[in-house]
Every structure is written in structure tokens, then in C-alpha cells.
Tab-separated table of C-alpha atoms in Angstrom:
chain	number	residue	atom	x	y	z
N	1326	MET	CA	100.751	70.472	-21.479
N	1327	ASP	CA	104.167	70.953	-19.934
N	1328	TRP	CA	107.520	71.015	-21.716
N	1329	VAL	CA	108.890	67.602	-22.714
N	1330	ALA	CA	112.560	66.892	-23.510
N	1331	VAL	CA	112.875	65.223	-26.914
N	1332	GLY	CA	116.641	64.835	-27.076
N	1333	LEU	CA	120.110	66.151	-26.405
N	1334	CYS	CA	121.293	69.031	-28.588
N	1335	GLU	CA	124.573	67.233	-29.317
N	1336	ASP	CA	122.630	64.304	-30.832
N	1337	VAL	CA	121.008	66.598	-33.429
N	1338	PRO	CA	123.811	68.502	-35.182
N	1339	ALA	CA	122.997	71.495	-37.372
N	1340	GLY	CA	121.627	70.341	-40.722
N	1341	THR	CA	119.959	67.143	-39.445
N	1342	VAL	CA	116.444	65.926	-38.684
N	1343	VAL	CA	115.371	63.142	-36.283
N	1344	PRO	CA	112.042	61.433	-35.548
N	1345	ARG	CA	110.638	61.571	-32.003
N	1346	ARG	CA	107.315	60.470	-30.539
N	1347	VAL	CA	105.644	62.440	-27.732
N	1348	LEU	CA	102.446	61.034	-26.181
N	1349	GLY	CA	101.644	59.204	-29.411
N	1350	THR	CA	102.300	62.228	-31.638
N	1351	ASP	CA	105.047	61.705	-34.228
N	1352	LEU	CA	107.383	64.679	-34.534
N	1353	ALA	CA	110.209	65.642	-36.865
N	1354	ILE	CA	112.808	67.543	-34.827
N	1355	TRP	CA	115.168	69.428	-37.102
N	1356	ARG	CA	118.030	71.843	-36.672
N	1357	SER	CA	118.781	74.460	-39.294
N	1358	ALA	CA	122.273	75.365	-40.518
N	1359	THR	CA	122.332	78.309	-38.085
N	1360	GLY	CA	121.583	75.883	-35.235
N	1361	LYS	CA	117.934	76.678	-34.487
N	1362	PHE	CA	115.652	73.769	-33.464
N	1363	HIS	CA	112.157	73.181	-34.844
N	1364	ALA	CA	109.497	70.595	-33.932
N	1365	TRP	CA	106.901	69.760	-36.571
N	1366	GLY	CA	104.324	67.051	-37.060
N	1367	ASP	CA	106.138	64.221	-38.845
N	1368	ARG	CA	103.992	64.405	-41.940
N	1369	CYS	CA	104.413	66.234	-45.228
N	1370	PRO	CA	101.124	68.022	-46.085
N	1371	HIS	CA	101.492	66.817	-49.687
N	1372	ARG	CA	101.474	63.004	-49.472
N	1373	GLY	CA	101.947	62.256	-45.787
N	1374	MET	CA	105.596	61.146	-46.051
N	1375	ARG	CA	107.494	61.408	-42.760
N	1376	LEU	CA	109.372	64.715	-42.806
N	1377	SER	CA	111.984	63.057	-40.544
N	1378	HIS	CA	113.064	61.137	-43.663
N	1379	GLY	CA	113.737	64.526	-45.273
N	1380	PHE	CA	116.860	66.631	-45.406
N	1381	VAL	CA	118.002	70.062	-44.233
N	1382	ARG	CA	119.769	72.605	-46.392
N	1383	GLY	CA	120.322	76.029	-44.846
N	1384	GLU	CA	117.123	77.136	-43.054
N	1385	VAL	CA	114.852	74.830	-45.071
N	1386	LEU	CA	113.564	71.286	-44.461
N	1387	SER	CA	112.817	69.357	-47.660
N	1388	CYS	CA	110.570	66.319	-47.943
N	1389	ILE	CA	112.398	63.271	-49.328
N	1390	TYR	CA	109.395	62.257	-51.490
N	1391	HIS	CA	108.914	65.166	-53.943
N	1392	GLY	CA	111.349	67.739	-52.562
N	1393	TRP	CA	108.719	70.188	-51.267
N	1394	GLN	CA	110.585	72.790	-49.230
N	1395	TYR	CA	109.396	74.198	-45.909
N	1396	GLY	CA	110.836	77.338	-44.276
N	1397	THR	CA	111.264	77.844	-40.538
N	1398	ASP	CA	107.633	79.021	-40.172
N	1399	GLY	CA	106.442	75.652	-41.519
N	1400	ALA	CA	105.052	77.137	-44.719
N	1401	CYS	CA	105.841	75.497	-48.054
N	1402	GLY	CA	107.999	77.931	-50.022
N	1403	TYR	CA	108.888	75.917	-53.107
N	1404	ILE	CA	107.577	72.938	-55.078
N	1405	PRO	CA	110.275	71.632	-57.462
N	1406	ALA	CA	107.745	70.168	-59.928
N	1407	HIS	CA	106.113	73.622	-60.279
N	1408	PRO	CA	109.052	76.031	-60.142
N	1409	ASN	CA	106.960	79.069	-61.158
N	1410	LEU	CA	104.192	78.476	-58.612
N	1411	THR	CA	104.004	80.429	-55.381
N	1412	PRO	CA	102.645	77.759	-53.002
N	1413	PRO	CA	99.430	78.788	-51.228
N	1414	LYS	CA	99.694	79.676	-47.520
N	1415	THR	CA	97.454	76.708	-46.677
N	1416	ILE	CA	100.308	74.271	-47.421
N	1417	CYS	CA	101.945	74.336	-44.016
N	1418	ALA	CA	103.541	71.753	-41.742
N	1419	GLN	CA	102.055	71.341	-38.253
N	1420	THR	CA	104.413	73.342	-36.007
N	1421	TYR	CA	104.902	73.077	-32.222
N	1422	PRO	CA	106.766	75.334	-29.761
N	1423	CYS	CA	110.369	74.115	-29.526
N	1424	ASN	CA	113.291	75.517	-27.527
N	1425	GLN	CA	116.856	74.707	-26.625
N	1426	HIS	CA	117.760	74.975	-22.925
N	1427	ASP	CA	120.562	73.359	-20.891
N	1428	ASP	CA	121.835	71.238	-23.830
N	1429	ALA	CA	118.378	69.688	-24.263
N	1430	ILE	CA	115.623	70.165	-26.860
N	1431	TRP	CA	112.200	70.925	-25.328
N	1432	VAL	CA	108.799	70.661	-27.002
N	1433	THR	CA	105.219	71.286	-25.920
N	1434	LEU	CA	102.306	69.963	-27.966
N	1435	SER	CA	99.670	72.417	-26.711
N	1436	GLY	CA	101.608	75.460	-25.537
N	1437	THR	CA	102.461	76.251	-21.910
N	1438	ASP	CA	103.231	79.238	-19.715
N	1439	GLN	CA	105.677	77.132	-17.667
N	1440	PRO	CA	109.371	78.097	-17.773
N	1441	LEU	CA	111.696	75.652	-19.502
N	1442	PRO	CA	112.700	72.869	-17.068
N	1443	ASP	CA	116.112	72.859	-15.442
N	1444	VAL	CA	118.674	70.047	-15.283
N	1445	GLY	CA	120.671	71.571	-12.441
N	1446	GLY	CA	123.611	72.720	-14.522
N	1447	CYS	CA	124.480	69.086	-15.326
N	1448	ARG	CA	126.060	68.027	-18.605
N	1449	PRO	CA	124.278	65.681	-21.013
N	1450	VAL	CA	125.193	61.974	-20.897
N	1451	ARG	CA	122.948	60.082	-23.330
N	1452	SER	CA	119.393	59.136	-24.285
N	1453	LEU	CA	117.970	55.617	-23.934
N	1454	ASP	CA	114.641	54.095	-24.893
N	1455	PHE	CA	112.748	52.190	-22.175
N	1456	ALA	CA	109.985	49.711	-23.036
N	1457	VAL	CA	107.883	50.872	-20.047
N	1458	PRO	CA	105.619	53.905	-19.386
N	1459	ALA	CA	107.493	57.033	-18.256
N	1460	ALA	CA	105.480	57.002	-15.009
N	1461	ASP	CA	107.007	53.599	-14.141
N	1462	ILE	CA	110.498	55.113	-14.191
N	1463	ALA	CA	109.453	58.021	-11.955
N	1464	ALA	CA	107.720	55.515	-9.620
N	1465	TRP	CA	110.857	53.319	-9.542
N	1466	PHE	CA	112.631	56.247	-7.911
N	1467	GLY	CA	109.658	57.036	-5.647
N	1468	GLN	CA	108.561	60.101	-7.599
N	1469	SER	CA	105.599	61.162	-9.684
N	1470	LEU	CA	105.840	61.850	-13.386
N	1471	ALA	CA	107.461	65.226	-14.161
N	1472	PRO	CA	109.460	66.690	-17.052
N	1473	VAL	CA	112.637	66.132	-14.994
N	1474	ILE	CA	113.216	63.827	-12.024
N	1475	THR	CA	116.330	63.747	-9.843
N	1476	VAL	CA	118.111	60.546	-8.840
N	1477	ALA	CA	120.648	61.322	-6.092
N	1478	ALA	CA	122.566	58.060	-5.629
N	1479	PRO	CA	124.910	56.915	-7.058
N	1480	HIS	CA	125.498	59.542	-9.756
N	1481	ASP	CA	123.455	62.621	-8.768
N	1482	LEU	CA	121.467	62.502	-12.023
N	1483	HIS	CA	118.822	64.732	-13.551
N	1484	ILE	CA	116.651	62.584	-15.807
N	1485	ALA	CA	114.320	64.171	-18.352
N	1486	LEU	CA	111.439	61.827	-19.199
N	1487	GLN	CA	109.866	61.772	-22.648
N	1488	PRO	CA	106.618	59.752	-22.692
N	1489	SER	CA	106.544	58.327	-26.238
N	1490	THR	CA	103.478	56.076	-26.060
N	1491	ASP	CA	101.394	54.489	-23.307
N	1492	ASN	CA	104.058	51.828	-22.796
N	1493	ALA	CA	107.366	53.288	-24.007
N	1494	CYS	CA	109.466	56.337	-23.280
N	1495	MET	CA	112.847	57.956	-23.761
N	1496	VAL	CA	115.159	58.857	-20.901
N	1497	HIS	CA	117.530	61.803	-21.382
N	1498	ALA	CA	120.148	61.695	-18.646
N	1499	PHE	CA	122.278	64.534	-17.280
N	1500	ALA	CA	125.074	64.248	-14.719
N	1501	PRO	CA	127.455	66.634	-12.940
N	1502	ALA	CA	130.678	67.223	-14.860
N	1503	ASP	CA	132.719	65.254	-12.297
N	1504	GLN	CA	130.776	62.040	-12.978
N	1505	ASP	CA	132.310	59.504	-15.387
N	1506	ARG	CA	129.890	59.340	-18.298
N	1507	LYS	CA	130.714	55.701	-19.095
N	1508	ALA	CA	129.877	54.711	-15.524
N	1509	VAL	CA	126.619	56.676	-15.750
N	1510	SER	CA	125.796	55.077	-19.109
N	1511	ARG	CA	126.350	51.577	-17.688
N	1512	TYR	CA	124.278	52.438	-14.619
N	1513	LEU	CA	121.416	53.531	-16.913
N	1514	GLU	CA	121.683	50.256	-18.875
N	1515	GLN	CA	121.417	48.336	-15.588
N	1516	ILE	CA	118.450	50.426	-14.403
N	1517	ARG	CA	116.710	49.797	-17.727
N	1518	ALA	CA	117.246	46.042	-17.425
N	1519	ASP	CA	115.885	46.082	-13.857
N	1520	ILE	CA	112.830	48.234	-14.620
N	1521	GLU	CA	111.918	46.332	-17.793
N	1522	GLU	CA	112.393	43.041	-15.926
N	1523	ALA	CA	109.988	44.221	-13.212
N	1524	ALA	CA	107.372	45.443	-15.705
D	494	MET	CA	137.974	40.604	-59.003
D	495	ILE	CA	134.472	39.213	-59.516
D	496	LEU	CA	131.612	39.587	-57.038
D	497	TYR	CA	128.649	37.267	-57.502
D	498	ASP	CA	126.052	39.736	-56.397
D	499	TYR	CA	122.384	40.282	-55.566
D	500	VAL	CA	121.351	43.924	-55.376
D	501	LEU	CA	119.001	43.514	-52.369
D	502	SER	CA	121.470	41.463	-50.295
D	503	ALA	CA	122.886	43.287	-47.271
D	504	SER	CA	125.954	41.031	-47.310
D	505	CYS	CA	126.666	41.657	-51.011
D	506	TYR	CA	126.328	45.400	-50.347
D	507	LYS	CA	129.079	45.154	-47.688
D	508	LEU	CA	131.486	44.226	-50.501
D	509	ARG	CA	130.177	46.678	-53.085
D	510	LEU	CA	130.475	49.466	-50.490
D	511	MET	CA	133.937	48.418	-49.270
D	512	ALA	CA	135.267	48.252	-52.837
D	513	ALA	CA	133.747	51.662	-53.654
D	514	LEU	CA	135.330	53.254	-50.572
D	515	LEU	CA	138.722	51.760	-51.519
D	516	GLY	CA	138.371	52.689	-55.196
D	517	GLN	CA	138.833	48.978	-55.964
D	518	PRO	CA	137.251	47.995	-59.315
D	519	LEU	CA	134.848	45.079	-58.986
D	520	THR	CA	133.196	43.064	-61.743
D	521	LEU	CA	129.607	42.428	-60.649
D	522	ARG	CA	127.898	39.205	-61.766
D	523	ALA	CA	124.197	39.569	-60.974
D	524	VAL	CA	122.732	36.332	-59.580
D	525	ASN	CA	118.949	35.794	-59.732
D	526	PHE	CA	118.612	35.117	-55.999
D	527	HIS	CA	114.896	35.861	-55.884
D	528	PRO	CA	112.702	34.530	-57.364
D	529	GLY	CA	115.116	32.442	-59.502
D	530	ARG	CA	117.086	30.795	-56.637
D	531	GLU	CA	120.046	30.839	-59.035
D	532	HIS	CA	122.453	30.665	-56.065
D	533	LYS	CA	121.267	27.040	-55.660
D	534	SER	CA	121.861	26.189	-59.362
D	535	PRO	CA	124.445	23.489	-60.248
D	536	GLN	CA	126.832	26.096	-61.709
D	537	MET	CA	126.730	28.244	-58.558
D	538	LEU	CA	126.951	25.219	-56.220
D	539	ALA	CA	130.069	24.145	-58.140
D	540	LEU	CA	131.595	27.518	-57.198
D	541	ASN	CA	130.192	27.620	-53.629
D	542	PRO	CA	128.799	24.310	-52.296
D	543	GLN	CA	127.123	26.218	-49.426
D	544	GLY	CA	124.823	27.870	-51.967
D	545	THR	CA	125.142	31.340	-50.424
D	546	LEU	CA	125.917	34.838	-51.669
D	547	PRO	CA	128.119	36.850	-51.874
D	548	ILE	CA	130.972	34.988	-53.545
D	549	LEU	CA	134.226	36.815	-54.293
D	550	GLN	CA	136.560	35.418	-56.928
D	551	ASP	CA	140.092	36.797	-57.214
D	552	GLY	CA	142.049	34.687	-59.683
D	553	ASP	CA	142.128	31.173	-58.205
D	554	LEU	CA	140.913	32.377	-54.818
D	555	VAL	CA	137.204	31.885	-54.063
D	556	LEU	CA	135.814	33.377	-50.825
D	557	THR	CA	132.297	32.707	-49.534
D	558	GLN	CA	132.291	34.510	-46.144
D	559	SER	CA	131.778	38.280	-46.226
D	560	ALA	CA	134.173	38.793	-43.269
D	561	ASP	CA	136.970	37.015	-45.194
D	562	MET	CA	136.149	39.114	-48.273
D	563	LEU	CA	136.420	42.376	-46.291
D	564	ARG	CA	139.794	41.213	-44.917
D	565	HIS	CA	140.909	40.272	-48.441
D	566	LEU	CA	139.860	43.613	-49.977
D	567	THR	CA	141.734	45.570	-47.278
D	568	ARG	CA	144.865	43.349	-47.112
D	569	ASP	CA	146.989	46.248	-48.431
D	570	HIS	CA	145.040	48.941	-46.509
D	571	PRO	CA	146.127	48.753	-42.839
D	572	ASP	CA	144.241	52.022	-42.147
D	573	TRP	CA	140.977	50.102	-42.754
D	574	ARG	CA	141.896	47.485	-40.138
D	575	GLY	CA	141.622	47.666	-36.372
D	576	ALA	CA	140.295	45.522	-33.542
D	577	ASP	CA	137.804	44.132	-36.064
D	578	ASP	CA	137.289	40.500	-35.123
D	579	PRO	CA	134.667	40.897	-32.364
D	580	TRP	CA	132.706	43.253	-34.639
D	581	LEU	CA	132.850	40.883	-37.614
D	582	SER	CA	131.328	38.268	-35.340
D	583	PHE	CA	128.749	40.845	-34.138
D	584	ALA	CA	127.952	41.573	-37.807
D	585	ALA	CA	127.209	37.863	-38.292
D	586	ASP	CA	124.806	38.044	-35.324
D	587	LEU	CA	123.093	41.090	-36.884
D	588	ASN	CA	122.714	39.122	-40.114
D	589	ALA	CA	121.049	36.275	-38.209
D	590	SER	CA	118.591	38.607	-36.450
D	591	LEU	CA	117.870	41.864	-38.319
D	592	GLY	CA	118.997	40.337	-41.632
D	593	LEU	CA	116.634	37.383	-41.278
D	594	ALA	CA	113.764	39.642	-40.129
D	595	ARG	CA	114.251	41.648	-43.310
D	596	LEU	CA	114.329	38.545	-45.565
D	597	HIS	CA	111.152	37.374	-43.805
D	598	ASP	CA	109.403	40.690	-44.460
D	599	ILE	CA	110.583	41.366	-48.028
D	600	LEU	CA	111.125	37.849	-49.498
D	601	CYS	CA	108.820	35.706	-47.302
D	602	TYR	CA	111.653	33.732	-45.679
D	603	PRO	CA	110.498	31.455	-42.859
D	604	ALA	CA	111.481	32.899	-39.476
D	605	ASP	CA	110.308	33.157	-35.881
D	606	ILE	CA	109.797	36.837	-36.657
D	607	TYR	CA	109.129	38.065	-33.096
D	608	ALA	CA	112.184	36.226	-31.749
D	609	VAL	CA	114.551	37.554	-34.432
D	610	ARG	CA	113.228	41.101	-34.050
D	611	ARG	CA	113.674	40.857	-30.260
D	612	ALA	CA	117.255	39.630	-30.736
D	613	GLY	CA	117.851	42.461	-33.213
D	614	VAL	CA	116.647	45.090	-30.736
D	615	GLN	CA	118.979	43.686	-28.044
D	616	GLN	CA	121.920	43.939	-30.484
D	617	LEU	CA	120.959	47.481	-31.531
D	618	ARG	CA	120.934	48.461	-27.842
D	619	GLN	CA	124.452	47.003	-27.471
D	620	LEU	CA	125.591	48.883	-30.561
D	621	GLU	CA	124.022	52.132	-29.309
D	622	ALA	CA	125.697	51.763	-25.883
D	623	HIS	CA	129.100	51.114	-27.475
D	624	LEU	CA	128.811	54.032	-29.902
D	625	ALA	CA	127.682	56.345	-27.063
D	626	GLU	CA	130.797	55.362	-25.088
D	627	GLN	CA	132.952	55.928	-28.180
D	628	ARG	CA	131.474	59.434	-28.447
D	629	PHE	CA	132.438	60.182	-24.816
D	630	ASP	CA	136.025	59.602	-26.005
D	631	GLY	CA	135.497	61.752	-29.109
D	632	LEU	CA	135.483	58.699	-31.405
D	633	THR	CA	133.017	58.345	-34.285
D	634	PHE	CA	133.454	54.756	-35.424
D	635	LEU	CA	133.285	51.292	-33.848
D	636	THR	CA	137.002	50.836	-33.247
D	637	GLY	CA	138.288	54.414	-33.243
D	638	SER	CA	138.348	57.727	-35.036
D	639	ARG	CA	138.572	56.140	-38.505
D	640	PRO	CA	136.219	53.698	-40.178
D	641	THR	CA	137.405	50.086	-40.481
D	642	ILE	CA	135.965	46.866	-41.896
D	643	ALA	CA	134.159	46.541	-38.532
D	644	ASP	CA	131.936	49.495	-39.461
D	645	ILE	CA	131.391	48.311	-43.026
D	646	ALA	CA	130.424	44.829	-41.799
D	647	CYS	CA	127.871	46.102	-39.264
D	648	PHE	CA	126.433	49.035	-41.251
D	649	PRO	CA	124.180	47.329	-43.858
D	650	ASN	CA	121.990	45.144	-41.636
D	651	THR	CA	121.767	47.965	-39.085
D	652	ALA	CA	120.708	50.573	-41.651
D	653	LEU	CA	118.205	48.141	-43.222
D	654	ALA	CA	116.589	47.220	-39.876
D	655	PRO	CA	113.344	49.070	-40.749
D	656	ASP	CA	112.878	46.676	-43.718
D	657	GLY	CA	112.503	43.935	-41.091
D	658	GLY	CA	110.090	45.899	-38.915
D	659	VAL	CA	112.690	47.186	-36.427
D	660	SER	CA	112.757	50.975	-35.998
D	661	LEU	CA	115.985	52.978	-35.651
D	662	ASP	CA	114.160	56.078	-34.337
D	663	VAL	CA	115.347	55.679	-30.727
D	664	TYR	CA	119.107	55.289	-31.307
D	665	PRO	CA	120.778	58.721	-31.583
D	666	SER	CA	124.355	57.404	-31.601
D	667	ILE	CA	123.587	54.758	-34.241
D	668	ARG	CA	121.984	57.447	-36.408
D	669	LEU	CA	125.053	59.699	-36.141
D	670	TRP	CA	127.340	56.725	-36.897
D	671	MET	CA	125.293	55.831	-39.988
D	672	ARG	CA	125.448	59.458	-41.042
D	673	ALA	CA	129.248	59.436	-40.702
D	674	ILE	CA	129.472	56.317	-42.894
D	675	ARG	CA	127.116	57.804	-45.490
D	676	SER	CA	129.350	60.926	-45.538
D	677	LEU	CA	132.509	58.972	-46.467
D	678	PRO	CA	134.071	59.863	-49.832
D	679	GLY	CA	133.114	57.216	-52.390
D	680	PHE	CA	130.011	56.058	-50.440
D	681	ILE	CA	127.480	54.247	-52.635
D	682	GLU	CA	123.819	53.578	-51.907
D	683	MET	CA	121.594	50.515	-52.213
D	684	PRO	CA	117.799	50.127	-52.210
D	685	GLY	CA	116.769	51.087	-48.663
D	686	ILE	CA	119.964	53.023	-47.861
D	687	HIS	CA	120.064	56.351	-49.634
D	688	ARG	CA	122.887	58.851	-49.876
D	689	LEU	CA	122.816	62.079	-47.868
D	690	HIS	CA	120.702	64.501	-49.882
D	691	GLU	CA	121.823	67.444	-47.792
D	692	LEU	CA	125.247	67.092	-49.427
D	693	GLU	CA	125.410	68.863	-52.745
D	694	ARG	CA	125.162	66.485	-55.677
D	695	PRO	CA	128.670	65.695	-56.965
D	696	SER	CA	129.205	67.400	-60.324
């Protein structure tokens, strides 16, 4: 499958983790202290707790439930209740390819040879959830579903579409630097109201 | 100053949190809200005929509205005040939607659950839009660069939305705002709102 935008880099500061859903798959997107992004299945191998409830210290994501620590390769490196145990290699979070490009975070669930999508040198505005399928938004603007669609009038936007489920998605909007971000944000709110109304 | 308090109440937590952030000592009187319904007992009704919590008693003064209590606690702290009034009213709306959804889900309160959740989502979208616009101007909090009683009034029911079946996963600006509040010196937690574990434990 192709790359999917799962958020704006500025919304995930170093040392934080956020939940995102891509095509029904729950992900924990986290950013280490040195600023590197990771996308993992949102499930601790130990007891199934959402890793997005966890916390980041340095280059390690810890599960909130029992504090199991996972390094950047997804492998469990430390179990606080068994401080002398070297965790077996089989205890590993589900990892997915994840990259930062053009102020956006990109993920692919199955790997891809496609280059990372482009947002035309625009700057990030904001992300909004829409209670409609991603394809409906592309269709609204007369386009077919793609990682990024362009909406010329009135703000010359690049819109990255993140299909979350069969009937919900996230929109990550980018606009040229000369566009007023508040005006763009209010335009997006209006578009959302119109598209959801029509659904 | 005495706060008649119930540990699971979002509105009581507003006052516990505000007092903690100000370093204002507060005497907590635990009221058996559930299952005892002690807030409807004759003694409590004598103090507050509306039969609600929280109640703040400061000498002869008895306050029964959390917005008035936040104003009272910060009367000598102008830095905690701003253009609060619209947000205190918004906080009351959150309490009627997300707050009621939560009481329905955790304490079996009667509610038109789908309607209150829908209203809660609409309010969260408003909050997200406002906080996104604040961020365009480099501002972290509801009324500016510093937290005010507006933030403290709106924070609890927002942060506890998942208790009422309303997810916060899709609101990046709300999440960053909650993080900023949880990072404030003196922040205290309540069941359902934990401190930031990535911060080193205070010695």
C-alpha cells in the first residue's frame, strides 16, 4: 500500500506519542527525544494495553501498564518487574515503515517502493477529523482517492488524506506560506460541515 | 477554606487542581456522592439547597457554582484571569454534554447518551478549532500565553471525555493543550487524568 499521512510533525513534539488509525489498524505514532518518528501497532505485546497511552523517555517508549520498555527497533529491552532478565527477542512491538517528509509524518502498513508524497512546498495548517470516507472528500473536489489531493481555489491547498475507517478519515491540510492559516482553518471547517451534511 | 468534595467529580477536581496550582491550602470534606447520595442529605441541603457538589466554604461565604469558586480562589491572582467569561460558560456546556455522558457511563445516570455524546463532539471540535487558531499566534492556552481559570474550568470534562465514550484521539491541539496543563508546576492528578510520566518523578 501507498504512503499515508498520519499527522503534522509540529503536532507530535519530541518525547510524545499519539494514537492514529489507518484503514482500521490502530497505530501508536511516537517521536523520540532526538526527534525520530516511529509507527507501531497500538498494542503492548504483554497485555494488549494501547502503547499510545504510554510515555517516551529518550529513545524508548514505555507501556503505561507495567512499564515494559521498547527501543527504536520495537524490541522489549527492559521489564521493570524482572530487572535481571534479558527479555527474549520474541517480545517485540509490531513496527511499520515511518518517515518524516515536508513537515508531515508518513506511514505505510505493507511497505511500498513509492517515493514519499509531496505537498508542493506548502506549510502545514492543521489536521481535522471528517465523519465521512476519505474517498468522499476526494470526490467532493472531483478527484480520486490519493495520498495527497490538490484544491486550487480559494486557498491553493494540498490535502493529505488519512483513511481511518470505512466511514471516517483525517485531513491534513497544507497551504502556501502567503495564505492566512486562520482563513484556511475556517474554510476547512466549512468544507467539513458541507461534506458531512451531504453524506 | 473547605471544599465539600467527591473524588470522581470533574467539577470538584477543577477546584482541587486550581488550589494546588495556586499553592492554596484546602480542607477537603469527602461527601459520599455515590452510592450514598450524601449530597442530598438534610445536612448538605442545609448548606446547599440545590443539592450539588462542589461546595466551597470560606468563613461565612458559601459558593455552589464552580465558576464562582474559581473566581474566588484567584481574586488576588490577576495573572490567572483573562477573558474568562465565555469559557466558563463553555465549561458549563461541556459539563452538560461530556460530563453527563461520563456520569451515564460510570454511575448509571439517566441520559440521552447519543445526544449528549454528539453535543460533546461538536464542542470538542469548537475547542480544537480555537486552540489551533491560538497556536497560529504562538499561544498555548485558551485566552493567551498563560493559563487562566478558563483553562482550568474546561480541562477536566475535556480530559475525561473517554470515560463517557468520546475519544480524544483526533484532536491534536486539544492533546497538546492538555499536555501543557499537565506540565504546570503543582499539577495534581485525579482518577482518569494521570500526571505526565515522561517527567522525572519529583524527589
